[in-house]
PDB file of N, CA and C in Angstrom:
ATOM      1  N   UNK R   1      10.559  -9.925  -3.893  1.00 51.00           N
ATOM      2  CA  UNK R   1      10.210  -9.464  -2.792  1.00 51.00           C
ATOM      3  C   UNK R   1       8.968  -8.678  -1.913  1.00 51.00           C
ATOM      4  N   UNK R   2       8.497  -6.927  -2.762  1.00 59.00           N
ATOM      5  CA  UNK R   2       7.725  -6.774  -2.362  1.00 59.00           C
ATOM      6  C   UNK R   2       5.959  -7.192  -2.171  1.00 59.00           C
ATOM      7  N   UNK R   3       6.178  -7.958  -3.763  1.00 64.00           N
ATOM      8  CA  UNK R   3       4.954  -8.287  -3.408  1.00 64.00           C
ATOM      9  C   UNK R   3       4.258  -9.090  -2.272  1.00 64.00           C
ATOM     10  N   UNK R   4       4.819 -10.198  -1.538  1.00 67.00           N
ATOM     11  CA  UNK R   4       4.950 -10.734  -0.347  1.00 67.00           C
ATOM     12  C   UNK R   4       4.381  -9.558   0.615  1.00 67.00           C
ATOM     13  N   UNK R   5       4.203  -8.186   0.480  1.00 63.00           N
ATOM     14  CA  UNK R   5       4.613  -7.233   1.588  1.00 63.00           C
ATOM     15  C   UNK R   5       2.646  -7.266   1.353  1.00 63.00           C
ATOM     16  N   UNK R   6       2.310  -7.458   2.410  1.00 70.00           N
ATOM     17  CA  UNK R   6       0.654  -6.966   2.459  1.00 70.00           C
ATOM     18  C   UNK R   6       0.186  -6.374   3.267  1.00 70.00           C
ATOM     19  N   UNK R   7       0.071  -6.333   4.522  1.00 74.00           N
ATOM     20  CA  UNK R   7       0.275  -5.507   6.074  1.00 74.00           C
ATOM     21  C   UNK R   7       0.935  -5.798   7.034  1.00 74.00           C
ATOM     22  N   UNK R   8       1.241  -4.522   7.370  1.00 74.00           N
ATOM     23  CA  UNK R   8       1.918  -4.407   8.454  1.00 74.00           C
ATOM     24  C   UNK R   8       1.584  -3.045   9.678  1.00 74.00           C
ATOM     25  N   UNK R   9       1.408  -3.717  10.850  1.00 77.00           N
ATOM     26  CA  UNK R   9       0.713  -2.925  11.823  1.00 77.00           C
ATOM     27  C   UNK R   9       2.059  -2.465  12.875  1.00 77.00           C
ATOM     28  N   UNK R  10       2.037  -1.502  12.805  1.00 79.00           N
ATOM     29  CA  UNK R  10       2.860  -0.754  13.559  1.00 79.00           C
ATOM     30  C   UNK R  10       2.376   0.154  14.330  1.00 79.00           C
ATOM     31  N   UNK R  11       3.250   0.935  15.820  1.00 85.00           N
ATOM     32  CA  UNK R  11       2.583   1.880  16.797  1.00 85.00           C
ATOM     33  C   UNK R  11       3.988   2.870  16.522  1.00 85.00           C
ATOM     34  N   UNK R  12       3.757   4.106  16.328  1.00 83.00           N
ATOM     35  CA  UNK R  12       4.268   5.340  15.975  1.00 83.00           C
ATOM     36  C   UNK R  12       3.877   6.395  17.381  1.00 83.00           C
ATOM     37  N   UNK R  13       5.007   6.699  17.329  1.00 88.00           N
ATOM     38  CA  UNK R  13       4.946   7.641  17.983  1.00 88.00           C
ATOM     39  C   UNK R  13       4.167   8.963  17.625  1.00 88.00           C
ATOM     40  N   UNK R  14       3.977   9.974  18.630  1.00 90.00           N
ATOM     41  CA  UNK R  14       2.529  10.542  18.133  1.00 90.00           C
ATOM     42  C   UNK R  14       3.610  12.158  16.989  1.00 90.00           C
ATOM     43  N   UNK R  15       4.951  12.175  17.894  1.00 89.00           N
ATOM     44  CA  UNK R  15       6.435  12.746  17.431  1.00 89.00           C
ATOM     45  C   UNK R  15       6.339  11.869  15.367  1.00 89.00           C
ATOM     46  N   UNK R  16       6.264  10.613  15.621  1.00 86.00           N
ATOM     47  CA  UNK R  16       6.754  10.111  14.208  1.00 86.00           C
ATOM     48  C   UNK R  16       5.282  10.529  13.407  1.00 86.00           C
ATOM     49  N   UNK R  17       4.073  10.041  13.959  1.00 87.00           N
ATOM     50  CA  UNK R  17       3.047  10.311  13.009  1.00 87.00           C
ATOM     51  C   UNK R  17       2.378  11.472  12.439  1.00 87.00           C
ATOM     52  N   UNK R  18       3.296  12.350  13.475  1.00 88.00           N
ATOM     53  CA  UNK R  18       2.895  14.423  12.683  1.00 88.00           C
ATOM     54  C   UNK R  18       4.081  14.189  11.638  1.00 88.00           C
ATOM     55  N   UNK R  19       5.374  13.516  11.304  1.00 87.00           N
ATOM     56  CA  UNK R  19       6.774  13.373   9.924  1.00 87.00           C
ATOM     57  C   UNK R  19       6.079  13.384   9.429  1.00 87.00           C
ATOM     58  N   UNK R  20       5.115  11.538   9.443  1.00 87.00           N
ATOM     59  CA  UNK R  20       4.701  11.278   8.526  1.00 87.00           C
ATOM     60  C   UNK R  20       2.984  12.027   7.625  1.00 87.00           C
ATOM     61  N   UNK R  21       2.723  12.789   8.794  1.00 88.00           N
ATOM     62  CA  UNK R  21       1.547  13.891   7.709  1.00 88.00           C
ATOM     63  C   UNK R  21       2.176  14.384   6.935  1.00 88.00           C
ATOM     64  N   UNK R  22       3.607  14.809   7.576  1.00 89.00           N
ATOM     65  CA  UNK R  22       4.020  16.098   6.912  1.00 89.00           C
ATOM     66  C   UNK R  22       4.624  15.668   5.507  1.00 89.00           C
ATOM     67  N   UNK R  23       4.977  14.344   5.727  1.00 88.00           N
ATOM     68  CA  UNK R  23       5.932  13.615   4.579  1.00 88.00           C
ATOM     69  C   UNK R  23       4.541  13.226   3.584  1.00 88.00           C
ATOM     70  N   UNK R  24       3.341  13.279   3.875  1.00 89.00           N
ATOM     71  CA  UNK R  24       2.548  12.565   2.849  1.00 89.00           C
ATOM     72  C   UNK R  24       1.776  14.116   2.600  1.00 89.00           C
ATOM     73  N   UNK R  25       1.432  15.016   2.901  1.00 90.00           N
ATOM     74  CA  UNK R  25       1.375  16.041   2.845  1.00 90.00           C
ATOM     75  C   UNK R  25       2.684  16.732   1.106  1.00 90.00           C
ATOM     76  N   UNK R  26       3.680  16.734   1.607  1.00 90.00           N
ATOM     77  CA  UNK R  26       4.823  16.884   0.508  1.00 90.00           C
ATOM     78  C   UNK R  26       4.523  16.271  -0.756  1.00 90.00           C
ATOM     79  N   UNK R  27       4.179  14.594  -0.628  1.00 87.00           N
ATOM     80  CA  UNK R  27       3.606  13.653  -1.755  1.00 87.00           C
ATOM     81  C   UNK R  27       2.679  14.179  -2.435  1.00 87.00           C
ATOM     82  N   UNK R  28       1.729  15.198  -2.018  1.00 89.00           N
ATOM     83  CA  UNK R  28       0.488  15.698  -2.439  1.00 89.00           C
ATOM     84  C   UNK R  28      -0.660  14.895  -1.904  1.00 89.00           C
ATOM     85  N   UNK R  29      -1.443  15.192  -0.414  1.00 81.00           N
ATOM     86  CA  UNK R  29      -1.983  15.344   0.259  1.00 81.00           C
ATOM     87  C   UNK R  29      -1.842  13.415  -0.004  1.00 81.00           C
ATOM     88  N   UNK R  30      -1.396  12.347  -0.385  1.00 87.00           N
ATOM     89  CA  UNK R  30      -1.766  11.428  -0.018  1.00 87.00           C
ATOM     90  C   UNK R  30      -2.026  10.507   0.986  1.00 87.00           C
ATOM     91  N   UNK R  31      -2.708   9.251   1.732  1.00 87.00           N
ATOM     92  CA  UNK R  31      -3.013   9.028   3.098  1.00 87.00           C
ATOM     93  C   UNK R  31      -1.795   8.932   3.750  1.00 87.00           C
ATOM     94  N   UNK R  32      -1.902   8.676   4.921  1.00 86.00           N
ATOM     95  CA  UNK R  32      -0.487   8.647   5.865  1.00 86.00           C
ATOM     96  C   UNK R  32       0.510   6.984   5.843  1.00 86.00           C
ATOM     97  N   UNK R  33      -0.614   5.722   5.121  1.00 85.00           N
ATOM     98  CA  UNK R  33      -0.653   4.702   5.058  1.00 85.00           C
ATOM     99  C   UNK R  33       0.579   4.715   3.366  1.00 85.00           C
ATOM    100  N   UNK R  34      -0.026   5.487   2.758  1.00 86.00           N
ATOM    101  CA  UNK R  34       0.696   5.209   1.719  1.00 86.00           C
ATOM    102  C   UNK R  34       1.845   6.327   1.545  1.00 86.00           C
ATOM    103  N   UNK R  35       2.022   7.264   2.456  1.00 88.00           N
ATOM    104  CA  UNK R  35       3.201   7.516   2.796  1.00 88.00           C
ATOM    105  C   UNK R  35       4.248   6.955   2.884  1.00 88.00           C
ATOM    106  N   UNK R  36       3.655   6.438   4.364  1.00 86.00           N
ATOM    107  CA  UNK R  36       4.520   4.874   4.666  1.00 86.00           C
ATOM    108  C   UNK R  36       5.220   3.963   4.252  1.00 86.00           C
ATOM    109  N   UNK R  37       4.114   3.373   2.937  1.00 84.00           N
ATOM    110  CA  UNK R  37       4.735   2.339   2.321  1.00 84.00           C
ATOM    111  C   UNK R  37       5.553   2.730   1.578  1.00 84.00           C
ATOM    112  N   UNK R  38       5.688   4.233   0.640  1.00 86.00           N
ATOM    113  CA  UNK R  38       6.623   4.982  -0.004  1.00 86.00           C
ATOM    114  C   UNK R  38       7.992   5.068   0.698  1.00 86.00           C
ATOM    115  N   UNK R  39       7.949   5.040   2.138  1.00 86.00           N
ATOM    116  CA  UNK R  39       8.774   5.348   3.061  1.00 86.00           C
ATOM    117  C   UNK R  39       9.766   4.274   3.197  1.00 86.00           C
ATOM    118  N   UNK R  40       9.162   2.765   3.401  1.00 85.00           N
ATOM    119  CA  UNK R  40       9.738   1.386   3.450  1.00 85.00           C
ATOM    120  C   UNK R  40       9.915   1.525   2.495  1.00 85.00           C
ATOM    121  N   UNK R  41       8.762   1.641   1.132  1.00 85.00           N
ATOM    122  CA  UNK R  41      10.077   1.156  -0.467  1.00 85.00           C
ATOM    123  C   UNK R  41      11.047   1.253  -0.788  1.00 85.00           C
ATOM    124  N   UNK R  42      11.623   2.579  -0.236  1.00 87.00           N
ATOM    125  CA  UNK R  42      12.402   3.657  -1.007  1.00 87.00           C
ATOM    126  C   UNK R  42      13.919   3.198   0.540  1.00 87.00           C
ATOM    127  N   UNK R  43      13.857   3.114   1.452  1.00 86.00           N
ATOM    128  CA  UNK R  43      14.045   1.984   2.508  1.00 86.00           C
ATOM    129  C   UNK R  43      15.101   0.218   2.188  1.00 86.00           C
ATOM    130  N   UNK R  44      13.862  -0.324   1.503  1.00 86.00           N
ATOM    131  CA  UNK R  44      14.218  -1.577   1.290  1.00 86.00           C
ATOM    132  C   UNK R  44      15.287  -1.670  -0.054  1.00 86.00           C
ATOM    133  N   UNK R  45      14.492  -0.652  -0.612  1.00 88.00           N
ATOM    134  CA  UNK R  45      15.750  -0.175  -2.333  1.00 88.00           C
ATOM    135  C   UNK R  45      16.923  -0.044  -1.206  1.00 88.00           C
ATOM    136  N   UNK R  46      17.559   1.023  -0.553  1.00 82.00           N
ATOM    137  CA  UNK R  46      18.904   1.286   0.362  1.00 82.00           C
ATOM    138  C   UNK R  46      19.007   0.216   0.397  1.00 82.00           C
ATOM    139  N   UNK R  47      18.876  -0.717   0.778  1.00 71.00           N
ATOM    140  CA  UNK R  47      19.442  -2.160   1.180  1.00 71.00           C
ATOM    141  C   UNK R  47      20.330  -3.121   0.089  1.00 71.00           C
TER     142      UNK R  47
END
């Protein structure tokens, strides 16, 4: 299922972007898109 996950474009609020940046920093200075990818994969695993 995740192999088909190529690119998703979303609009995020400024508050959400700040939270995502904070999460990226906690992961070890990864990019915002990498942090979003980690969160998305974790959410999909929970389903």
